[in-house]
GROMACS .gro file of C-alpha atoms in nm:
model
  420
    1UNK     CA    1   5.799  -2.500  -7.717
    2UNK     CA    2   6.025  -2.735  -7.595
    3UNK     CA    3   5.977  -3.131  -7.446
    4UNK     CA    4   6.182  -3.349  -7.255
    5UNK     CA    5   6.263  -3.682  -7.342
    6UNK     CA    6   6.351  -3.989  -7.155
    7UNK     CA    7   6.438  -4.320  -7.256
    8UNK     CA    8   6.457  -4.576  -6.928
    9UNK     CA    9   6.561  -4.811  -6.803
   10UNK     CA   10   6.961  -4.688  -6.710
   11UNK     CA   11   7.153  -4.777  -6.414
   12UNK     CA   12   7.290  -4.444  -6.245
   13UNK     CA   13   7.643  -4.402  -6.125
   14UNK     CA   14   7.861  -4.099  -6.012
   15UNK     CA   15   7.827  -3.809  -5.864
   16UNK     CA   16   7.534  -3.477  -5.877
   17UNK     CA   17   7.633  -3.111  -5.734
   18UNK     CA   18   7.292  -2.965  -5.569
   19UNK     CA   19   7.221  -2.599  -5.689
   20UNK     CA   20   7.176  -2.351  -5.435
   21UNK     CA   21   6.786  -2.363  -5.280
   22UNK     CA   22   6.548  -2.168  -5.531
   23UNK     CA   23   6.331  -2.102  -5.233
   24UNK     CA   24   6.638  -1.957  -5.033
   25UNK     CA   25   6.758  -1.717  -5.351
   26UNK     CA   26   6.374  -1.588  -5.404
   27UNK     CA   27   6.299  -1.417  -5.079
   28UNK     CA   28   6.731  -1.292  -5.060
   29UNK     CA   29   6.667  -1.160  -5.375
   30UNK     CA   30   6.368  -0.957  -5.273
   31UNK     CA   31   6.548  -0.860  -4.933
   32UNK     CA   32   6.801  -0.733  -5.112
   33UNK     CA   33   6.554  -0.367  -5.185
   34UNK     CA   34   6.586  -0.344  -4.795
   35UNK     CA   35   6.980  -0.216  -4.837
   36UNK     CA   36   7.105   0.096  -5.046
   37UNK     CA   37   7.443  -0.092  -5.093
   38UNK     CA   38   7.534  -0.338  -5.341
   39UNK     CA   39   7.455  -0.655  -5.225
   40UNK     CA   40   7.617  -1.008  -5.395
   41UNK     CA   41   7.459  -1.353  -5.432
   42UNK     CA   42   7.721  -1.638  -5.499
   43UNK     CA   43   7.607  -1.970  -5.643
   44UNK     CA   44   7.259  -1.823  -5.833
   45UNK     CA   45   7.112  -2.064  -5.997
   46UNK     CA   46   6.987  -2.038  -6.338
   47UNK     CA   47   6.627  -2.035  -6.288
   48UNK     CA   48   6.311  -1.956  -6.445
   49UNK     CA   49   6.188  -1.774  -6.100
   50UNK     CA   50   6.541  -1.641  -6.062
   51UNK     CA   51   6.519  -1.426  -6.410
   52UNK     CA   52   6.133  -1.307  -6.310
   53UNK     CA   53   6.229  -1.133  -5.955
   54UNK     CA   54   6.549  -1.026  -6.104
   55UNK     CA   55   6.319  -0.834  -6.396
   56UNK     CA   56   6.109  -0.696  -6.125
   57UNK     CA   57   6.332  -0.555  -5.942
   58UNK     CA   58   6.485  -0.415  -6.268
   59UNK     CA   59   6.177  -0.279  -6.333
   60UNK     CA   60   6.190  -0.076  -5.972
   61UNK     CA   61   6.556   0.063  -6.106
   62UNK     CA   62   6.733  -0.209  -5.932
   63UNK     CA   63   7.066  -0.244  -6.055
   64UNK     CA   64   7.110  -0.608  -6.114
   65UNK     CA   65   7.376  -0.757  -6.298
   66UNK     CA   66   7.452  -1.205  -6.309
   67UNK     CA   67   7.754  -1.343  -6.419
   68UNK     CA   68   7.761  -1.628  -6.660
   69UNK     CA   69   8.068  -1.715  -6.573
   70UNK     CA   70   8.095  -1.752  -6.177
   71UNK     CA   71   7.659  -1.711  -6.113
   72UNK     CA   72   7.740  -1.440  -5.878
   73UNK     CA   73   7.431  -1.176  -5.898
   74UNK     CA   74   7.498  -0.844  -5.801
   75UNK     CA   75   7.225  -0.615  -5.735
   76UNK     CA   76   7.230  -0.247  -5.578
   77UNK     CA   77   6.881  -0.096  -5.467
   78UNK     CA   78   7.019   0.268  -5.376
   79UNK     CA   79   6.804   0.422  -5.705
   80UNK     CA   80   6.478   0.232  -5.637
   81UNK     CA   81   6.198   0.407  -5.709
   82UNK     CA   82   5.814   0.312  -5.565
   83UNK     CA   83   5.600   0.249  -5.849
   84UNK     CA   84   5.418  -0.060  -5.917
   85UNK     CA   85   5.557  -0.297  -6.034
   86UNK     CA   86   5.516  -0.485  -6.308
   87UNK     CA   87   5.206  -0.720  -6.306
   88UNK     CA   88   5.261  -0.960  -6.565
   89UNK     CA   89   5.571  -1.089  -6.426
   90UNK     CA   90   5.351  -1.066  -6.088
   91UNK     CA   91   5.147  -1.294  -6.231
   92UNK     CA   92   5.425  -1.521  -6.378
   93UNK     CA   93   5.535  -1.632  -6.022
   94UNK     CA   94   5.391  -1.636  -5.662
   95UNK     CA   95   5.718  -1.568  -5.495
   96UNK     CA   96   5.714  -1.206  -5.681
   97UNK     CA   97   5.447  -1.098  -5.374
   98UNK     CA   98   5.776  -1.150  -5.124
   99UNK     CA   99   5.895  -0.769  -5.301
  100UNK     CA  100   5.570  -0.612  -5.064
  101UNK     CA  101   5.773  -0.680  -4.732
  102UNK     CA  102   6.045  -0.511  -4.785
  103UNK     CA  103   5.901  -0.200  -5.040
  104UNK     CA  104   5.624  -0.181  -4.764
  105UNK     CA  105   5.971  -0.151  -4.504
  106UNK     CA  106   6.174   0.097  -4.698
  107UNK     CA  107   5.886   0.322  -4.857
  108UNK     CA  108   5.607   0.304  -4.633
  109UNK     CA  109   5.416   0.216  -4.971
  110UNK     CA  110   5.376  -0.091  -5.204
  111UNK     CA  111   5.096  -0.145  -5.481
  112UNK     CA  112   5.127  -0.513  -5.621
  113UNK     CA  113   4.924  -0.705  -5.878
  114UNK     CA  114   4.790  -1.079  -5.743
  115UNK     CA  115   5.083  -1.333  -5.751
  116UNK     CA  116   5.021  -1.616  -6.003
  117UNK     CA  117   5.283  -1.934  -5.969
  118UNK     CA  118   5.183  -2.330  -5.981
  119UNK     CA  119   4.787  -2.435  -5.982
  120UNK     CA  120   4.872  -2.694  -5.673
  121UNK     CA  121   4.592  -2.525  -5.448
  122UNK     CA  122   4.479  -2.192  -5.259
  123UNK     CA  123   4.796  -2.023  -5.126
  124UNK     CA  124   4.608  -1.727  -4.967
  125UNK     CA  125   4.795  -1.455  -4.892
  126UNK     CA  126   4.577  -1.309  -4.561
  127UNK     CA  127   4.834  -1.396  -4.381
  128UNK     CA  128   5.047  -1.179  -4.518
  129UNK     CA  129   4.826  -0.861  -4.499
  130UNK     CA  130   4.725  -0.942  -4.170
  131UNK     CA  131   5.089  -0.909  -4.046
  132UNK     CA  132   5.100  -0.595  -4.250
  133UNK     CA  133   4.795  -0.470  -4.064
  134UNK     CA  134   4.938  -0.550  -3.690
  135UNK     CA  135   5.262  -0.346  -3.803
  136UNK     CA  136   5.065  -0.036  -3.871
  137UNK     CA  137   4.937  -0.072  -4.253
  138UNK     CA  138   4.644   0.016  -4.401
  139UNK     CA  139   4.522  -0.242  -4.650
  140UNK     CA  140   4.321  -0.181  -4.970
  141UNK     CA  141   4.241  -0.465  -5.198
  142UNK     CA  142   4.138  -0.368  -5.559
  143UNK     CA  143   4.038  -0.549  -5.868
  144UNK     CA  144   4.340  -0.801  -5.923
  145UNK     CA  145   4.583  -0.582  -5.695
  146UNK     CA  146   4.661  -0.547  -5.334
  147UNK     CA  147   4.851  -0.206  -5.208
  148UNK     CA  148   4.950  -0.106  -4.817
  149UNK     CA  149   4.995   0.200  -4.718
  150UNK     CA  150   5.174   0.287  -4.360
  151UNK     CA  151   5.304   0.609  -4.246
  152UNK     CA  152   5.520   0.486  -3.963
  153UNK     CA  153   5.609   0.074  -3.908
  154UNK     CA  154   5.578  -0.037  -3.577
  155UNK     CA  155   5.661  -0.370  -3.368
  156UNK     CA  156   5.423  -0.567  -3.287
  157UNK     CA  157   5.312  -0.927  -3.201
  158UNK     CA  158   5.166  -1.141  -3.428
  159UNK     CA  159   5.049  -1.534  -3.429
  160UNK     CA  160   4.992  -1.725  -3.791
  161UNK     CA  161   4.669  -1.939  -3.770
  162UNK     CA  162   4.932  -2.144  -4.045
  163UNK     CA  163   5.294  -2.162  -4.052
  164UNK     CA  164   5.307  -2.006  -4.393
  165UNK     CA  165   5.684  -1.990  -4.523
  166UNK     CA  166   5.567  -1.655  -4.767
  167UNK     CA  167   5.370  -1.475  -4.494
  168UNK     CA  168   5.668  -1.527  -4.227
  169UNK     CA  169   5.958  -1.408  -4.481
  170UNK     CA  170   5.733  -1.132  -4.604
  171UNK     CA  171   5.670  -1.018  -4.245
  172UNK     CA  172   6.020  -1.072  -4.113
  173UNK     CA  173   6.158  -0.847  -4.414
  174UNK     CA  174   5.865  -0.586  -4.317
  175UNK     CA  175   5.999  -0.556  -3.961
  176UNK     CA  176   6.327  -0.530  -3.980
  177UNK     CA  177   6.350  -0.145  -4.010
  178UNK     CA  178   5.977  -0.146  -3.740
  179UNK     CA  179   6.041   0.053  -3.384
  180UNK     CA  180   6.070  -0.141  -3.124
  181UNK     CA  181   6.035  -0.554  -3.118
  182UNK     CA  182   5.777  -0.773  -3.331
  183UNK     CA  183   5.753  -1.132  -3.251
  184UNK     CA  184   5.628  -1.396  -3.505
  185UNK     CA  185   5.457  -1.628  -3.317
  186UNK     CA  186   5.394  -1.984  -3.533
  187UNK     CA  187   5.654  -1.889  -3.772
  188UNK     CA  188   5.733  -2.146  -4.037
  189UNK     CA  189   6.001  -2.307  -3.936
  190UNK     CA  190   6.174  -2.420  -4.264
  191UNK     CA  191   6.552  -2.438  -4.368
  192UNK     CA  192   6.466  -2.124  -4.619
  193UNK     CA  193   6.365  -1.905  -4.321
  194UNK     CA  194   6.670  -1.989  -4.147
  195UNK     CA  195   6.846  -1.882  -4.445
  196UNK     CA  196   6.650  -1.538  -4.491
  197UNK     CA  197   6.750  -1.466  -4.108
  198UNK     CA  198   7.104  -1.537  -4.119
  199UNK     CA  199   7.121  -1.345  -4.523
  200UNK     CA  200   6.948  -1.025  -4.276
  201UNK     CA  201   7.150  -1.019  -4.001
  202UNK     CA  202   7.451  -1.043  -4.186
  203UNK     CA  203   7.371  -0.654  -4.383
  204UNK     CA  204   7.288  -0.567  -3.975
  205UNK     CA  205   6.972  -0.658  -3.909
  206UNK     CA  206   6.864  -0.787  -3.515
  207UNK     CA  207   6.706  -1.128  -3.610
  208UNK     CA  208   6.636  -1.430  -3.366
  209UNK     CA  209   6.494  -1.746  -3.307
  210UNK     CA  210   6.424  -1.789  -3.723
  211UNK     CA  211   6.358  -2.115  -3.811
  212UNK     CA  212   6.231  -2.237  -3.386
  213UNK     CA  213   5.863  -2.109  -3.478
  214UNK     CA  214   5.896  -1.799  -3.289
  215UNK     CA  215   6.108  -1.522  -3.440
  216UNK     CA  216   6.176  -1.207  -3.269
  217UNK     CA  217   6.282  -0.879  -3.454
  218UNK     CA  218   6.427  -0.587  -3.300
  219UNK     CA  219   6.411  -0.339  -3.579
  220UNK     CA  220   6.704  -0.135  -3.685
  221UNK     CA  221   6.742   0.204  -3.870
  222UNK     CA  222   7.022   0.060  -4.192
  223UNK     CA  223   7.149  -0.233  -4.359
  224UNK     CA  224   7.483  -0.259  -4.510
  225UNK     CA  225   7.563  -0.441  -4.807
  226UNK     CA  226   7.729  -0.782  -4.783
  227UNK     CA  227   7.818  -1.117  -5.005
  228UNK     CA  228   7.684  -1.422  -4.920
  229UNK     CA  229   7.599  -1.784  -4.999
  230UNK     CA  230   7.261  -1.928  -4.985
  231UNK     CA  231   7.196  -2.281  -4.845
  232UNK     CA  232   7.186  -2.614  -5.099
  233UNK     CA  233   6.812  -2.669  -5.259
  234UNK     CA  234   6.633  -2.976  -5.045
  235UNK     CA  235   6.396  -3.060  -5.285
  236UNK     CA  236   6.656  -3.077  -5.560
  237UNK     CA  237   6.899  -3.333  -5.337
  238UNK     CA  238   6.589  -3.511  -5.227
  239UNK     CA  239   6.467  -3.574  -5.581
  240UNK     CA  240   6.814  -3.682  -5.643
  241UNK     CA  241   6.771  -3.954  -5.359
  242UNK     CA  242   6.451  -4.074  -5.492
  243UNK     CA  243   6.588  -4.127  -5.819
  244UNK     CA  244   6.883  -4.357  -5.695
  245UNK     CA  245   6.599  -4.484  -5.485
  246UNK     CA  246   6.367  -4.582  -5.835
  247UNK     CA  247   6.670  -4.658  -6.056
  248UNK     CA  248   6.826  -4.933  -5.821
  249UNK     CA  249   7.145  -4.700  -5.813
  250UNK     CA  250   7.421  -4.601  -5.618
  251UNK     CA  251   7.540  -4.219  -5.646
  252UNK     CA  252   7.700  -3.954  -5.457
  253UNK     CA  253   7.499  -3.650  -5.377
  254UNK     CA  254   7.692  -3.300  -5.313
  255UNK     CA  255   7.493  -3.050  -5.130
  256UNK     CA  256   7.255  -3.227  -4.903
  257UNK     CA  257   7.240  -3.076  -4.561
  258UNK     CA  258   7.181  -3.424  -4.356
  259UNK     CA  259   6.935  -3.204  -4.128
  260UNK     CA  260   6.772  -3.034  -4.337
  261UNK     CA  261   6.635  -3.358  -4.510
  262UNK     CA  262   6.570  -3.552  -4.241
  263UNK     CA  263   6.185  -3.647  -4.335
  264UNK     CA  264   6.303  -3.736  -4.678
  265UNK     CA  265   6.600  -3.962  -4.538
  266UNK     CA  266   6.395  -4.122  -4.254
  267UNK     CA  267   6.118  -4.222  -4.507
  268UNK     CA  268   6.356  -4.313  -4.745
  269UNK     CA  269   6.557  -4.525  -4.492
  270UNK     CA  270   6.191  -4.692  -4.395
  271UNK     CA  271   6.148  -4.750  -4.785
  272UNK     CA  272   6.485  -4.934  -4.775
  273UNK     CA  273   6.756  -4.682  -4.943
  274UNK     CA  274   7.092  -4.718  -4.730
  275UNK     CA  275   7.277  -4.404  -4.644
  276UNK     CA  276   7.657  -4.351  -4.594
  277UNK     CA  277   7.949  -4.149  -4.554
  278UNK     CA  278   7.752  -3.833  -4.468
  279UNK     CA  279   8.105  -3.573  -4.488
  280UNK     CA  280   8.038  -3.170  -4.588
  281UNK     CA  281   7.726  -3.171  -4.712
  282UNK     CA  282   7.776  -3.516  -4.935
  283UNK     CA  283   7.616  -3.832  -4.900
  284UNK     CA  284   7.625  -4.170  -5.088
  285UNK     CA  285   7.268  -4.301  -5.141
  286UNK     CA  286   7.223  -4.668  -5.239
  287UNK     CA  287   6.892  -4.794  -5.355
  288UNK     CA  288   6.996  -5.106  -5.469
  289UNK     CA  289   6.806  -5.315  -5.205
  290UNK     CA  290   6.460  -5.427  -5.221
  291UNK     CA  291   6.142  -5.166  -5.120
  292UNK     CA  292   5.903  -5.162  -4.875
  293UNK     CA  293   5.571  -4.960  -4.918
  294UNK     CA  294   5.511  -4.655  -4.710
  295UNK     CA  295   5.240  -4.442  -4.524
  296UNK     CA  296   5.345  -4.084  -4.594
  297UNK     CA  297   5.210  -3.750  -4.433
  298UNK     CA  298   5.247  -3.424  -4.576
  299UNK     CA  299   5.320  -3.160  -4.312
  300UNK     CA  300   5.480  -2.845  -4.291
  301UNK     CA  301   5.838  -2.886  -4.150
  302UNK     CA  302   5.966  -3.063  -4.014
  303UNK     CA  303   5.741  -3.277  -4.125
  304UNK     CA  304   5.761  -3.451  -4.445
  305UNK     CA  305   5.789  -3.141  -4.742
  306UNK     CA  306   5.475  -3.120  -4.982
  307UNK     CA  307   5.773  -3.007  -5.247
  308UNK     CA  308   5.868  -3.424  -5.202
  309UNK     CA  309   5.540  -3.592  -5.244
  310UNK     CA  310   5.494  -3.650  -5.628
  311UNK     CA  311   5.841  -3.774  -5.653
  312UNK     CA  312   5.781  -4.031  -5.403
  313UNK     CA  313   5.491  -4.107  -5.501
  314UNK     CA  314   5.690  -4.204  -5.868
  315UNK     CA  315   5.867  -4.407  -5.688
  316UNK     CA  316   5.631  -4.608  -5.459
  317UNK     CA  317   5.454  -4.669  -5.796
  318UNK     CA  318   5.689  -4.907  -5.841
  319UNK     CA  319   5.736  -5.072  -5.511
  320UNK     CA  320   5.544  -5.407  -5.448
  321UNK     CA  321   5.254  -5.376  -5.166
  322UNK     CA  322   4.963  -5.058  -5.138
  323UNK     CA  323   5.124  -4.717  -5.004
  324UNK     CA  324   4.909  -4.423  -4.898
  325UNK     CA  325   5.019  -4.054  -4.897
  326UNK     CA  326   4.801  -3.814  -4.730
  327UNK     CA  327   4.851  -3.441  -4.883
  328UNK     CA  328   4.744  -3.214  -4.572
  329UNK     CA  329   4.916  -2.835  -4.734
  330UNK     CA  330   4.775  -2.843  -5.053
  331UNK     CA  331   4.420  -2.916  -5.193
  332UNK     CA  332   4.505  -2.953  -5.578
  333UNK     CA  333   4.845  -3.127  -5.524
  334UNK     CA  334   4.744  -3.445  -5.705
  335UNK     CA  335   4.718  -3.359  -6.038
  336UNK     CA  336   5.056  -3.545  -6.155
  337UNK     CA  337   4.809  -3.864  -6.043
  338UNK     CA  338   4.668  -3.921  -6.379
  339UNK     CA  339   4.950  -3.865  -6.596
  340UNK     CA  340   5.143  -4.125  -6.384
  341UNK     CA  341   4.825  -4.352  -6.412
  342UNK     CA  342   4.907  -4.292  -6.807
  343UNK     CA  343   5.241  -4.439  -6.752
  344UNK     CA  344   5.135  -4.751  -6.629
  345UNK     CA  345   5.066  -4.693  -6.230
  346UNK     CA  346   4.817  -4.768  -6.041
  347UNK     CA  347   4.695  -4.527  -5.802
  348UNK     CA  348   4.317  -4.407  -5.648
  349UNK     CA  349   4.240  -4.041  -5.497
  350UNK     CA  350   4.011  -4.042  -5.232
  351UNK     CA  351   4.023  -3.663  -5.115
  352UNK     CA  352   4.328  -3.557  -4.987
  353UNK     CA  353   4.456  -3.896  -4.981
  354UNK     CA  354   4.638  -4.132  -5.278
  355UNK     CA  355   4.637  -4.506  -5.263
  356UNK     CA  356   4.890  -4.667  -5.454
  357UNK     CA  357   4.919  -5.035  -5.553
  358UNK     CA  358   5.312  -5.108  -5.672
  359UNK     CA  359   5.353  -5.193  -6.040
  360UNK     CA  360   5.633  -5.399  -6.202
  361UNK     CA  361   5.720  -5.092  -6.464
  362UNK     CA  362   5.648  -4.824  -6.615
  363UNK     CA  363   5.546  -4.734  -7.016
  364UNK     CA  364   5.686  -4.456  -7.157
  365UNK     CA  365   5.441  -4.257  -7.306
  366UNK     CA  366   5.319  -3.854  -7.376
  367UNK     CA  367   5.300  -3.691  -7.047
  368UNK     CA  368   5.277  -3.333  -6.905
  369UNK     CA  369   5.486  -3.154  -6.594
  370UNK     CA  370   5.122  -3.030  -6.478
  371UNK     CA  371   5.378  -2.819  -6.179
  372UNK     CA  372   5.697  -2.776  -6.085
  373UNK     CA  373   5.765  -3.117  -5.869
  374UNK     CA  374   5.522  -3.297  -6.073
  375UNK     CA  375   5.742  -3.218  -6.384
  376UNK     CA  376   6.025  -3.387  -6.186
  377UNK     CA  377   5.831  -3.663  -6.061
  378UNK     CA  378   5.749  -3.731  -6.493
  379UNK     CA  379   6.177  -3.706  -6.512
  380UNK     CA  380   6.188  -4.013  -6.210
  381UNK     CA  381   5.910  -4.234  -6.399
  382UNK     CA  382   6.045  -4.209  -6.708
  383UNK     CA  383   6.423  -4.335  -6.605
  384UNK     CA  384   6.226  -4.658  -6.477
  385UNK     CA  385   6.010  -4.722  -6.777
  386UNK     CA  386   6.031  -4.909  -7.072
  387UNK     CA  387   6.033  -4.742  -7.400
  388UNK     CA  388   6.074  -4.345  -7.443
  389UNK     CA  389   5.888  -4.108  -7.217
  390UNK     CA  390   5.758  -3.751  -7.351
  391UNK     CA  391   5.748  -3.461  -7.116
  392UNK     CA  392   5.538  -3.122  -7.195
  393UNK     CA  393   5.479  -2.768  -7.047
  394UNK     CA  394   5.821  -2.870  -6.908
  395UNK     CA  395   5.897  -2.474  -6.831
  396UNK     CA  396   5.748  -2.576  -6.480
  397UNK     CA  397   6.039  -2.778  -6.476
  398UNK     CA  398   6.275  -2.492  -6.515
  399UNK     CA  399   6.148  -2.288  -6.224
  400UNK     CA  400   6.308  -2.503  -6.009
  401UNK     CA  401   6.584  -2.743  -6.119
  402UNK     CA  402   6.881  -2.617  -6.283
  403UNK     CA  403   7.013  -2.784  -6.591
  404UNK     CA  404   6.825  -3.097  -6.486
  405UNK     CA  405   6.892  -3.337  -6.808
  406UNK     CA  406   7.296  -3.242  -6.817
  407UNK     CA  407   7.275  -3.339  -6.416
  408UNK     CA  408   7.098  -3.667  -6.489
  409UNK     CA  409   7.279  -3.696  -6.840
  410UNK     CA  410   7.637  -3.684  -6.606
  411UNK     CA  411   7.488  -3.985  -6.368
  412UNK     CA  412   7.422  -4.212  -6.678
  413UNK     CA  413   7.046  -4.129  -6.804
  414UNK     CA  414   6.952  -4.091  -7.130
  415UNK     CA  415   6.770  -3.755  -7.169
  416UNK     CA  416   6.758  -3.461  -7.352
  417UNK     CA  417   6.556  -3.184  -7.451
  418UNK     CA  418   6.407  -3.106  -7.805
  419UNK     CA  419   6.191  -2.835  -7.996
  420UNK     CA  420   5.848  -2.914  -8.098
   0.00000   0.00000   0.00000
C-alpha cells in the first residue's frame, strides 16, 4: 500500500509535458486485435489501465512487447486465439469491454466477463449490445458475463439514445470488417473517437465523419499494420491548468490541443486564468489574478468533460462567492465531496447538483482518491492547504496520470509518495 503526500502551500513555475490521452491508448490498444500485422504505439504511457489491456490481450496470445526506454508498445495479433478472456482483469477496468468490438469483428465470437472500473455511477453497456444486435449478433447474457455470437457482420444503421464514447468505439471497431455501410447516428463526438478513426483508417480502414456525431463505416476485408501516435491526454493538461489556476501560478503546459479543451479554457478564462502564447500544442497559463465563482454544467462534449469536474470543483473551493456545478453524466460522481469537506471546504449536494461557498484555505489532513479524477482533485487541494495532506487508495490515481508527483515535483510542489 502506498499514499501520497502533499505539503502546500508552493508557488509553481516551469514547464509540464502532457502524456499521451489514456482514453485514446485504451480503445488503440484493443483495435489493435483487428490487424494480423504488428502494429506500434509511440508515446504509451505508463499506466495502470495501460498494463491491464496489455495482459488481456496477452492472455488472447497477443504478442505485446513495451519499451522502457522509448514507451513504444509493440503488439502483433496474427496468433490470437478466441477464448475468454480473462475475467479478473475484466473486472479490474471498464475499458477491458472495448476487446468485444473488435474479437466480435475478427472471430464472429466473443465471451467477456462484466467490466468493473471506477464506482462514479451506472455506465450501462446496452448500448453496446444493441449495436451488436443491429450488425447481426446474437446476444446472450449469463451470470456475470456477456458473449455475442454472429455468423456473418453486416452494415447497418444505428442511433444511440446517449452519446456513449465506449458503445461508439466498440461499435466502430465492430464494423469495420461489416458488408456494406453502417452509420452511427448520435455518435459521441469526443477528441478520443477522433483519434480511434484516424488510428483505423491509417491500417486501411474506410472511416468518416468520427468525432461530427454521425460516423459512417464502409467495411473493408484487411488491415495492415502501421505506427502511430495517439493524441495528448485532456484531462491530464486540464488538471494541469486548474492547478496553476489554485496555486496562483504561472507555468507552461506542453501537449494541450487548444480545441480540444475548449470547455475547460472558456470556464477557466470566465474564472479569471489568462491564456497566452498558444504555439504546437503549448500554452502558458497564468492564474495569478483574482477568481470569480462559476456555474458549471457537465455535458458530454463538447460540453464541459465530467473527467474535469472534481478538479474544479477543488479549485472553486477556494474562490470567494457560491459556485454551483450540475453533474448531468454521472449519478455517483460526487463522492470526492466529503473528503474535500474534510479538508476544510464548504460544499452542499442537493441531487445532481453541488453548491459551493469559497473558503480562504485548505487543512491538510487524511484523505482518500475515492476515483480516478477525484484522486487528482485530493493532489490540487492539497498544494493549496496548510499543513501536510495524506492521500489513500491512490492506485486510482495511477490509472490515469503518469508519474504525477515527479510532474508536479519538476513545477515546484512538494510531494512524494511513501509505503504504509
Amino acid at each position: 500500500m502506498e499514499k501520497i503526500v502533499v505539503k502546500g502551500v508552493k508557488e509553481l513555475k516551469g514547464e509540464v509535458d502532457i502524456s499521451s490521452a489514456k482514453n485514446s491508448i485504451l480503445p488503440i490498444i484493443a483495435a489493435t486485435i483487428l490487424c494480423s500485422e504488428p502494429v506500434v504505439i509511440e508515446n504509451t504511457p505508463k499506466l495502470e489501465d495501460v498494463e491491464v489491456i496489455c495482459k488481456l490481450l496477452s492472455g488472447l496470445n497477443c504478442d505485446v512487447d513495451i519499451s522502457n526506454v522509448n514507451n513504444r508498445l509493440t503488439i502483433n495479433a496474427k496468433n490470437i486465439v478466441e477464448m475468454d478472456a480473462n475475467a479478473e482483469l475484466m473486472r479490474k477496468m471498464r475499458a477491458s469491454f472495448l476487446i468485444m468490438g473488435p474479437m466480435l469483428a475478427r472471430f464472429g465470437y466473443c465471451k467477456l466477463s462484466l467490466p468493473g472500473g471506477c464506482n462514479i455511477g451506472s455506465r450501462p453497456i446496452d448500448l453496446h449490445l444493441k449495436g451488436f444486435k443491429l450488425l447481426g449478433a446474437e446476444v446472450i447474457m449469463g451470470h456475470g458475463f456477456v458473449e455475442v455470437i454472429a455468423k456473418k457482420i453486416i452494415g447497418n444503421r444505428i442511433y444511440l439514445d446517449f452519446p456513449s464514447v465506449g458503445a461508439t468505439e466498440n461499435i466502430m471497431m465492430a464494423s469495420v470488417f461489416a458488408e456494406g455501410t453502417t452509420i452511427i447516428e448520435n455518435a459521441a463526438e469526443e477528441p478520443e473517437i477522433w483519434d480511434l478513426a484516424r488510428f483505423l483508417n491509417k491500417m486501411g480502414a474506410k472511416i468518416k465523419g468520427a468525432g461530427l456525431g454521425k460516423i459512417t463505416i464502409d467495411g473493408v476485408q484487411s488491415l495492415k499494420g502501421i505506427t502511430y501516435t495517439p493524441i495528448y491526454d485532456r484531462i491530464e493538461a486540464g488538471t494541469f491548468m486548474i492547478a496553476a489556476a489554485i496555486t496562483n501560478s504561472k507555468i507552461k503546459i506542453n501537449g494541450a490541443n487548444e480545441e480540444h479543451l475548449r470547455p475547460v479554457i472558456e470556464k477557466l478564462k470566465e474564472c479569471g486564468v489568462i491564456f497566452s502564447d498558444y504555439k504546437n500544442d503549448s500554452v502558458i497559463v497564468d492564474g495569478r489574478g483574482p477568481k470569480k465563482p462559476l456555474d458549471i454544467k457537465t455535458l458530454p462534449y463538447p460540453g464541459f468533460p465530467t473527467d474535469m469536474q472534481a478538479q474544479m470543483m477543488s479549485l472553486l473551493s477556494t474562490v470567494e462567492g457560491v459556485s454551483v456545478i450540475t453533474e448531468t453524466v454521472f449519478e455517483n460522481r460526487f463522492m470526492h465531496v466529503a473528503e474535500l469537506n474534510r479538508m476544510g471546504a464548504n460544499i452542499k449536494i442537493d441531487g445532481r447538483i453541488a453548491i459551493i461557498e469559497g473558503i480562504p484555505k485548505f487543512t491538510g489532513c487524511q484523505v482518500k482518491a475515492t476515483d480516478l479524477r477525484a484522486g487528482a482533485a485530493m493532489i490540487l487541494s492539497g498544494l493549496v492547504s496548510e499543513g501536510e495532506t495524506e492521500i489513500g487508495d491512490i492506485y486510482h490515481i495511477d490509472r490515469g496520470y503518469v508519474n504525477i508527483e515527479e510532474k508536479f515535483r519538476n513545477l515546484g510542489a512538494e510531494i512524494y509518495r511513501i509505503d504504509i
